[in-house]
PDB file of N, CA and C in Angstrom:
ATOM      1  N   UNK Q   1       0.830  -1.179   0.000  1.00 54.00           N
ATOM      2  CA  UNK Q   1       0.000   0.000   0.000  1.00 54.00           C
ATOM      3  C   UNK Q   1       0.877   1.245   0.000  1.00 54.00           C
ATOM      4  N   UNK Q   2       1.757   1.266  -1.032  1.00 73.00           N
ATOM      5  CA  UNK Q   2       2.810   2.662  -1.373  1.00 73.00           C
ATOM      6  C   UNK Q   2       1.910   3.886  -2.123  1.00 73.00           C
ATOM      7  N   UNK Q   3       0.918   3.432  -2.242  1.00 78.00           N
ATOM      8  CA  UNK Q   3      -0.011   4.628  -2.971  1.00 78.00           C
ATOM      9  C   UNK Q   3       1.269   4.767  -4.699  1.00 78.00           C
ATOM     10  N   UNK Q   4       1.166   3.545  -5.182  1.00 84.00           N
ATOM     11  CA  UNK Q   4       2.381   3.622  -6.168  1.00 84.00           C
ATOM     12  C   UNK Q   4       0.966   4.332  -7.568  1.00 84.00           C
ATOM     13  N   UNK Q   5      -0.119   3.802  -8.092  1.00 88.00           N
ATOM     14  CA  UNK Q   5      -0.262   3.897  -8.829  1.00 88.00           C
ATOM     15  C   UNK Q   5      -1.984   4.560  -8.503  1.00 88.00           C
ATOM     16  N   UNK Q   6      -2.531   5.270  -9.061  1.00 87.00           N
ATOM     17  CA  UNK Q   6      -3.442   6.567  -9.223  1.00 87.00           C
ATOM     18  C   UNK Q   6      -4.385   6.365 -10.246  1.00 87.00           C
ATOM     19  N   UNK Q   7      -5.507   6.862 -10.643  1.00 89.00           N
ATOM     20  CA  UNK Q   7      -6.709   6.586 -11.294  1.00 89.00           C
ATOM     21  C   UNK Q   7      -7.099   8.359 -12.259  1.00 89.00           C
ATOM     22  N   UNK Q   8      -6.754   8.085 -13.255  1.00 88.00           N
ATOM     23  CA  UNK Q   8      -6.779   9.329 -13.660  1.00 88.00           C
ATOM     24  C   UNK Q   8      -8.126   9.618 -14.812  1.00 88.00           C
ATOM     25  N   UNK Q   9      -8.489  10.378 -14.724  1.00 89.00           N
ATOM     26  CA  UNK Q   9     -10.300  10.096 -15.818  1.00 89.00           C
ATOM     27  C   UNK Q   9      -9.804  10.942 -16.816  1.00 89.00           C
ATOM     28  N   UNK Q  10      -9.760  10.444 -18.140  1.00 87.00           N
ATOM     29  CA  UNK Q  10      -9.154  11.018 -19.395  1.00 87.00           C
ATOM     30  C   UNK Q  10     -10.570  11.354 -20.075  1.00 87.00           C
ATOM     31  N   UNK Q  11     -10.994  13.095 -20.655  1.00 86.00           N
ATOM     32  CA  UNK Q  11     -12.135  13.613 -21.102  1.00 86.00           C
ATOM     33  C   UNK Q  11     -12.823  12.657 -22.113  1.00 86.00           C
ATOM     34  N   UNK Q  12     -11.984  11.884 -22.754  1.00 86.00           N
ATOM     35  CA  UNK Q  12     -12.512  11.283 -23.781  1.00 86.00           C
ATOM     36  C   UNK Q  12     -12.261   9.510 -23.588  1.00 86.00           C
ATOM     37  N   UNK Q  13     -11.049   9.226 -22.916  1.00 88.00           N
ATOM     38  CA  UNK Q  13     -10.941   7.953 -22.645  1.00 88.00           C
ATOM     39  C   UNK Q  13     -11.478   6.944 -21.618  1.00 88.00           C
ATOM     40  N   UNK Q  14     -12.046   7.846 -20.704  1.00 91.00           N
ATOM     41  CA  UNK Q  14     -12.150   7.528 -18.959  1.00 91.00           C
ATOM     42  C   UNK Q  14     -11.605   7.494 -18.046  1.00 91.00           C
ATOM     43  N   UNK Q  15     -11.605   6.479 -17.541  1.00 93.00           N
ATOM     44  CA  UNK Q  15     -10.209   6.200 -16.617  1.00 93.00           C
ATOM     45  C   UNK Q  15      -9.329   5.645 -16.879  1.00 93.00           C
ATOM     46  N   UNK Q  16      -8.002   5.530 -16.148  1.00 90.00           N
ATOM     47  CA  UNK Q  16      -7.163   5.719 -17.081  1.00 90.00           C
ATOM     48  C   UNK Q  16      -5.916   5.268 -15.877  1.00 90.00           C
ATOM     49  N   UNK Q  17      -5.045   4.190 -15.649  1.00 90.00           N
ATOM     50  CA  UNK Q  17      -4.699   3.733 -13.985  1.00 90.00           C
ATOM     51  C   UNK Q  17      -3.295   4.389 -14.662  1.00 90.00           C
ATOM     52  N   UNK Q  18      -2.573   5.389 -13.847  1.00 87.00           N
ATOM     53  CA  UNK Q  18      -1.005   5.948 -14.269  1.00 87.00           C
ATOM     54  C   UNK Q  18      -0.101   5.361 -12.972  1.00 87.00           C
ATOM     55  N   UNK Q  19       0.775   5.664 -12.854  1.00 86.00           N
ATOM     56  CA  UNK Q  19       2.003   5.388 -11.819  1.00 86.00           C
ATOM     57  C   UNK Q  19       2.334   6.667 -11.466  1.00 86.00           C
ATOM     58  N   UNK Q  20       2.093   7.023 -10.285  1.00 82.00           N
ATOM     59  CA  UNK Q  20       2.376   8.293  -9.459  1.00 82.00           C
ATOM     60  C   UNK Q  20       3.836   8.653  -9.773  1.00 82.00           C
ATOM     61  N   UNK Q  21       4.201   9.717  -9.743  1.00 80.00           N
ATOM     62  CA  UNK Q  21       5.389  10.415 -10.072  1.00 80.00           C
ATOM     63  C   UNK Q  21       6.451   9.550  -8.702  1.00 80.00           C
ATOM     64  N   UNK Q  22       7.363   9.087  -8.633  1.00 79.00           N
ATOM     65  CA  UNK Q  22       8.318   8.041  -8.284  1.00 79.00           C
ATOM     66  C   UNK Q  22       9.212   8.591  -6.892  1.00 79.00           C
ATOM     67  N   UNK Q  23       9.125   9.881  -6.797  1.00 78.00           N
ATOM     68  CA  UNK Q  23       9.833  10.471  -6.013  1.00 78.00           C
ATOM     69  C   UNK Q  23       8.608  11.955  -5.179  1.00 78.00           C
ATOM     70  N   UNK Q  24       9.351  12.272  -4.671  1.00 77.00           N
ATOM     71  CA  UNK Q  24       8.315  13.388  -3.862  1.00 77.00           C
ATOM     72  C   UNK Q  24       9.676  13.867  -2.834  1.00 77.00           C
ATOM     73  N   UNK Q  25       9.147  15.856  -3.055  1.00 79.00           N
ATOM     74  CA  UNK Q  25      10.008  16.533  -2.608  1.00 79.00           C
ATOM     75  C   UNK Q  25       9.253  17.266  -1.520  1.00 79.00           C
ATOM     76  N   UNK Q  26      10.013  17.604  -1.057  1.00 80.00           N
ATOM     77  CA  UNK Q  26       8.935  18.137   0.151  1.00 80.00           C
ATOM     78  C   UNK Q  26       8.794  19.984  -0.005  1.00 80.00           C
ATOM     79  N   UNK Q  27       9.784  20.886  -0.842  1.00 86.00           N
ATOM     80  CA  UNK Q  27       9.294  22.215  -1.174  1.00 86.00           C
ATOM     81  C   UNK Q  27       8.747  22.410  -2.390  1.00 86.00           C
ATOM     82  N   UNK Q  28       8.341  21.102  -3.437  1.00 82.00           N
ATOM     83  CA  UNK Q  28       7.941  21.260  -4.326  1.00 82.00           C
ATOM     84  C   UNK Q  28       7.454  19.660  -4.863  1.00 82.00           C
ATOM     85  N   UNK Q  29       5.206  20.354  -4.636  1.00 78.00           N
ATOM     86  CA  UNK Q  29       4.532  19.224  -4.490  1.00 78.00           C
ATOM     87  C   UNK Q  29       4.381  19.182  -6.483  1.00 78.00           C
ATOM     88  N   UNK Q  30       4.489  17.740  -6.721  1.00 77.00           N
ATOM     89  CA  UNK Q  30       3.857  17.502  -7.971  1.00 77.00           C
ATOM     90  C   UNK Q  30       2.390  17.519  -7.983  1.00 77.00           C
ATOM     91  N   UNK Q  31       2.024  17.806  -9.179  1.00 74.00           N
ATOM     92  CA  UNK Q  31       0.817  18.288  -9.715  1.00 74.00           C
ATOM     93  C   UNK Q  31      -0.137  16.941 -10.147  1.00 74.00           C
ATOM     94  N   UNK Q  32      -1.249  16.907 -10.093  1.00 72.00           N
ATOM     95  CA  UNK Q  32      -1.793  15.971 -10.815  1.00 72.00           C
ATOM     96  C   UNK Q  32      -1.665  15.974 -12.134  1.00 72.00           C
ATOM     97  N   UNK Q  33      -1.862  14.539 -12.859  1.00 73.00           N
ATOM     98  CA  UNK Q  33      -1.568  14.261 -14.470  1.00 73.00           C
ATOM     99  C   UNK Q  33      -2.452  15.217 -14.982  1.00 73.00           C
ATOM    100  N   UNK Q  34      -2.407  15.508 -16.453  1.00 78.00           N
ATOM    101  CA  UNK Q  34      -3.249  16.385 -17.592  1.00 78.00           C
ATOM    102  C   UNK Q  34      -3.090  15.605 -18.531  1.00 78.00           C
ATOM    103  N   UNK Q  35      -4.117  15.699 -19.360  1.00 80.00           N
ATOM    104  CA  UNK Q  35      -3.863  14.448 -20.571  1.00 80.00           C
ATOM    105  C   UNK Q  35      -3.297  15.565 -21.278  1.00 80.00           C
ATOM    106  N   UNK Q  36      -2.548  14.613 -22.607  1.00 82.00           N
ATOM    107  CA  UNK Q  36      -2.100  15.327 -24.160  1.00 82.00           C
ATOM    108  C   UNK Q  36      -3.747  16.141 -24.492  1.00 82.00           C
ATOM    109  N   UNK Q  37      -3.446  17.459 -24.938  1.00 84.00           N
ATOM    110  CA  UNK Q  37      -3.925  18.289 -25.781  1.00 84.00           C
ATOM    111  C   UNK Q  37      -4.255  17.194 -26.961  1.00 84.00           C
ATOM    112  N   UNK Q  38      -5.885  17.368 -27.558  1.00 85.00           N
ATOM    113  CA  UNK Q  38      -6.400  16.579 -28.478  1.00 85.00           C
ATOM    114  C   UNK Q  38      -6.135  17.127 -29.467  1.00 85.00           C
ATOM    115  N   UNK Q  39      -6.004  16.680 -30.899  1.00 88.00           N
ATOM    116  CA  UNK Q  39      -5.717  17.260 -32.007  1.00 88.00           C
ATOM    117  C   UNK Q  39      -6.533  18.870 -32.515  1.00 88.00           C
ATOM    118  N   UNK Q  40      -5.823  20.030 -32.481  1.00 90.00           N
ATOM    119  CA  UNK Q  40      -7.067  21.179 -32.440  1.00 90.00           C
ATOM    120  C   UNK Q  40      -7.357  21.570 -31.010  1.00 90.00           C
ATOM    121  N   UNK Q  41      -7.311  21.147 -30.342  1.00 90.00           N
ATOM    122  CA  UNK Q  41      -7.470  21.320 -29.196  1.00 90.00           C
ATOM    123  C   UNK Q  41      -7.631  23.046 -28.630  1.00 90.00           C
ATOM    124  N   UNK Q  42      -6.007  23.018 -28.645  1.00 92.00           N
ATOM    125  CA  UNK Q  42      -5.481  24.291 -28.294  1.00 92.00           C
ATOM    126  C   UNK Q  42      -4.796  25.207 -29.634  1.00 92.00           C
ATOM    127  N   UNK Q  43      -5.648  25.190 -30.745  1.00 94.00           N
ATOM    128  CA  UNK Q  43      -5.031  26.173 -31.429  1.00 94.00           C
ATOM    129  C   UNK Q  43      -5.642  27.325 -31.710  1.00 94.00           C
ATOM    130  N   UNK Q  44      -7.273  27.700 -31.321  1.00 95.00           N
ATOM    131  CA  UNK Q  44      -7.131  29.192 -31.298  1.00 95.00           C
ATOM    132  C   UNK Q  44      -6.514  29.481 -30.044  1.00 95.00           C
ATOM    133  N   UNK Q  45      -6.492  29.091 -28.993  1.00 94.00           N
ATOM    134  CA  UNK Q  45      -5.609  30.142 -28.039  1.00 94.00           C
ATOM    135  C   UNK Q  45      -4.478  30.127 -28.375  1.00 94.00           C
ATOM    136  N   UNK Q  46      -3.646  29.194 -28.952  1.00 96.00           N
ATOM    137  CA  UNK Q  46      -1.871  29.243 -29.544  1.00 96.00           C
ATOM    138  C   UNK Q  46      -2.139  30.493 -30.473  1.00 96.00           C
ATOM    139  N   UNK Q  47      -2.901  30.652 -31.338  1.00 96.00           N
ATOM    140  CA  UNK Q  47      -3.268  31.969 -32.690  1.00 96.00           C
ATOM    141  C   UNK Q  47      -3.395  33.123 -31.818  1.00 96.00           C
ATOM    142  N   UNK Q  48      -4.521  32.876 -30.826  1.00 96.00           N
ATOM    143  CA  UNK Q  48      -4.645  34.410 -29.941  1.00 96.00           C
ATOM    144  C   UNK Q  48      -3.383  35.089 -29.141  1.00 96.00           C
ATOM    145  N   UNK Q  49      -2.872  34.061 -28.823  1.00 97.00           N
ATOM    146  CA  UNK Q  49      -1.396  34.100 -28.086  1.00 97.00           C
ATOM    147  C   UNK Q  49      -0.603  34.802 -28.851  1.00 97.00           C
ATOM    148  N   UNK Q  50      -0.241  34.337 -30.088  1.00 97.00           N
ATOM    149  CA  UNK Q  50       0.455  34.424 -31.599  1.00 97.00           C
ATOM    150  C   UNK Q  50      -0.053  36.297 -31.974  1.00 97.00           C
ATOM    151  N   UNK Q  51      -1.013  36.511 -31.583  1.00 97.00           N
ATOM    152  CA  UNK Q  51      -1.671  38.179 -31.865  1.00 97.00           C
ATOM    153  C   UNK Q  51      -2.441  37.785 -33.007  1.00 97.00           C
ATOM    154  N   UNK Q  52      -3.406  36.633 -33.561  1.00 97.00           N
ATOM    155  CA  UNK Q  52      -4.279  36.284 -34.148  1.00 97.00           C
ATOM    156  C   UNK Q  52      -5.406  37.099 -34.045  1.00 97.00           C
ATOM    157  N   UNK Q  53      -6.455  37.733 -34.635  1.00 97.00           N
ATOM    158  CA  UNK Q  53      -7.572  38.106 -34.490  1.00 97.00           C
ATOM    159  C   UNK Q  53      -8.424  36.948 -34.417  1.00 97.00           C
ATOM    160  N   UNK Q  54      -9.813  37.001 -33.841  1.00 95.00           N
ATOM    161  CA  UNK Q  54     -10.956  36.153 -33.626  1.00 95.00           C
ATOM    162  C   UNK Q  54     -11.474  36.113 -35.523  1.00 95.00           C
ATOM    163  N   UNK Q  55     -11.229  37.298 -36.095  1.00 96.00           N
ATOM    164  CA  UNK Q  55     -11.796  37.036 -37.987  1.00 96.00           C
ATOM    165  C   UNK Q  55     -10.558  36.625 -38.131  1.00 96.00           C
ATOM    166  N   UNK Q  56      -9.558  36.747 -38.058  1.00 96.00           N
ATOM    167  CA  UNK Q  56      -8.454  35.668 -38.692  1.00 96.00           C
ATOM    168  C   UNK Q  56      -8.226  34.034 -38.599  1.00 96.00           C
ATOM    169  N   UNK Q  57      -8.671  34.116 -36.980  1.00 94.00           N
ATOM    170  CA  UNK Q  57      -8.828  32.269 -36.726  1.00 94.00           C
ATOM    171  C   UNK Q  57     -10.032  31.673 -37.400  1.00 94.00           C
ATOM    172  N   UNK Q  58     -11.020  32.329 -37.155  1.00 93.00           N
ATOM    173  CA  UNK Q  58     -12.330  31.799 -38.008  1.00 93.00           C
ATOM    174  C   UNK Q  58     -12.261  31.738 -39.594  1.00 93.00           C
ATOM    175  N   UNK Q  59     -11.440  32.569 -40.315  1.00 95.00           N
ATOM    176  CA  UNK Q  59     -11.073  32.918 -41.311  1.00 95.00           C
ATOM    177  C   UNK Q  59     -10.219  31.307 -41.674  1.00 95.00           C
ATOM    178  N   UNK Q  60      -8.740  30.954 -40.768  1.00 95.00           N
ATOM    179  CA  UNK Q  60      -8.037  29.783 -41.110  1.00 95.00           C
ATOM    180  C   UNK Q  60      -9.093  28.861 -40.831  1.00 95.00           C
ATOM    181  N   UNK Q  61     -10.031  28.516 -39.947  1.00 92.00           N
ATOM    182  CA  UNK Q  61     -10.149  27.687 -39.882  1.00 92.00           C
ATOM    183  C   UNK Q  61     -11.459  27.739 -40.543  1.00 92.00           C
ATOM    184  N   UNK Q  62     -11.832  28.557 -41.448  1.00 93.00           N
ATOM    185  CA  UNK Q  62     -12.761  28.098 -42.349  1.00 93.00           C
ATOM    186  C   UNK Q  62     -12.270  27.725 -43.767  1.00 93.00           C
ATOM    187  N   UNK Q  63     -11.130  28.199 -44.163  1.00 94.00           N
ATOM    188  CA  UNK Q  63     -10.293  27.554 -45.262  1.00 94.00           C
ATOM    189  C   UNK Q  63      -9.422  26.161 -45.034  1.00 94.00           C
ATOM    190  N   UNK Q  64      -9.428  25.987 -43.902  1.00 92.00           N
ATOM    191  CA  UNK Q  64      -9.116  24.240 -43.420  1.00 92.00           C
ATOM    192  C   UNK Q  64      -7.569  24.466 -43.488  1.00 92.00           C
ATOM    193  N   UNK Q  65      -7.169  25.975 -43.352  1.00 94.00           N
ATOM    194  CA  UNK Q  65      -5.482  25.862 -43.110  1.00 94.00           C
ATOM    195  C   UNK Q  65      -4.928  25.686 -41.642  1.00 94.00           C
ATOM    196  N   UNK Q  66      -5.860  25.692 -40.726  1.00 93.00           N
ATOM    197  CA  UNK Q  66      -5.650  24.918 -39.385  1.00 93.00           C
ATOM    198  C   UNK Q  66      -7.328  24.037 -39.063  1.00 93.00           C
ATOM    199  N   UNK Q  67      -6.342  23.265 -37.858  1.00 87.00           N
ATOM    200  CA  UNK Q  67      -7.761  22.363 -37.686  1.00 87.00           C
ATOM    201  C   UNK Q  67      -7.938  22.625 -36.307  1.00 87.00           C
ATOM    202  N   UNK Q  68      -9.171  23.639 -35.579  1.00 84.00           N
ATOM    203  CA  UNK Q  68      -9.643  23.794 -34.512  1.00 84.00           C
ATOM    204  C   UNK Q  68     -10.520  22.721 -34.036  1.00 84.00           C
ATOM    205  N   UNK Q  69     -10.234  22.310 -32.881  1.00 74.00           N
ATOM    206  CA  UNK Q  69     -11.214  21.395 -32.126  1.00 74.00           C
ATOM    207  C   UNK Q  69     -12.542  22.546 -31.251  1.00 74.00           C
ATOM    208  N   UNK Q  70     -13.389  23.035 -32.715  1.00 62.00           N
ATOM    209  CA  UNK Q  70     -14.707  24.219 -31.961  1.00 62.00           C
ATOM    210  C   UNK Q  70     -15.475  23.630 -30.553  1.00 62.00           C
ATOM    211  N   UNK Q  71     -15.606  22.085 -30.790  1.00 49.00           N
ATOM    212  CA  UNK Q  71     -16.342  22.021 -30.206  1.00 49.00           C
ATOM    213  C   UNK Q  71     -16.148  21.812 -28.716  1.00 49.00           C
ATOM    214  N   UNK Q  72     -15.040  22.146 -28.278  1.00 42.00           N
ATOM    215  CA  UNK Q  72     -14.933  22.235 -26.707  1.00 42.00           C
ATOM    216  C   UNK Q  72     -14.756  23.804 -26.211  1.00 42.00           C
ATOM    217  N   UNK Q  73     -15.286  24.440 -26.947  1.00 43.00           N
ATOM    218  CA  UNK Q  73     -15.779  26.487 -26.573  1.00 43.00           C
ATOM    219  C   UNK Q  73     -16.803  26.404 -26.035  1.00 43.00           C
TER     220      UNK Q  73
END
C-alpha cells in the first residue's frame, strides 16, 4: 500500500490507472496528471497568443489551413 499507482479520468478515454510520479520533494509538491492536448485542441488560443484576431482564426479555420477542435468552446 505505497499509494504507487493513481486513477486518472481522461475527457474522452475515462479512466485511465497511471504510476504516481516516483519520487516526492517536500518544497515542491507535484501536480496531478493532464492528458495530451487533443488534435485542435489548443489552437485558437496558440493563434490568440500568436496576436491572431478572432476574424483571422475563423477565417483559417474556415479555409481548413488549421484544424480547430470548436467544439470544446
Amino acid at each position: 500500500a505505497v499509494d504507487f499507482f493513481q486513477t486518472f479520468t481522461h475527457p474522452t478515454e475515462g479512466p485511465i490507472r497511471l504510476m504516481r510520479t516516483p519520487v516526492k520533494w517536500s518544497d515542491t509538491p507535484v501536480g496531478d496528471p493532464s492528458h495530451a492536448p487533443e488534435l485542435g485542441e489548443q489552437t485558437d488560443q496558440i493563434l490568440q497568443e500568436s496576436g491572431f484576431s478572432e476574424q483571422e482564426i475563423a477565417s483559417l479555420n474556415e479555409s481548413n489551413a488549421v484544424s480547430s477542435n470548436r467544439s470544446t468552446r
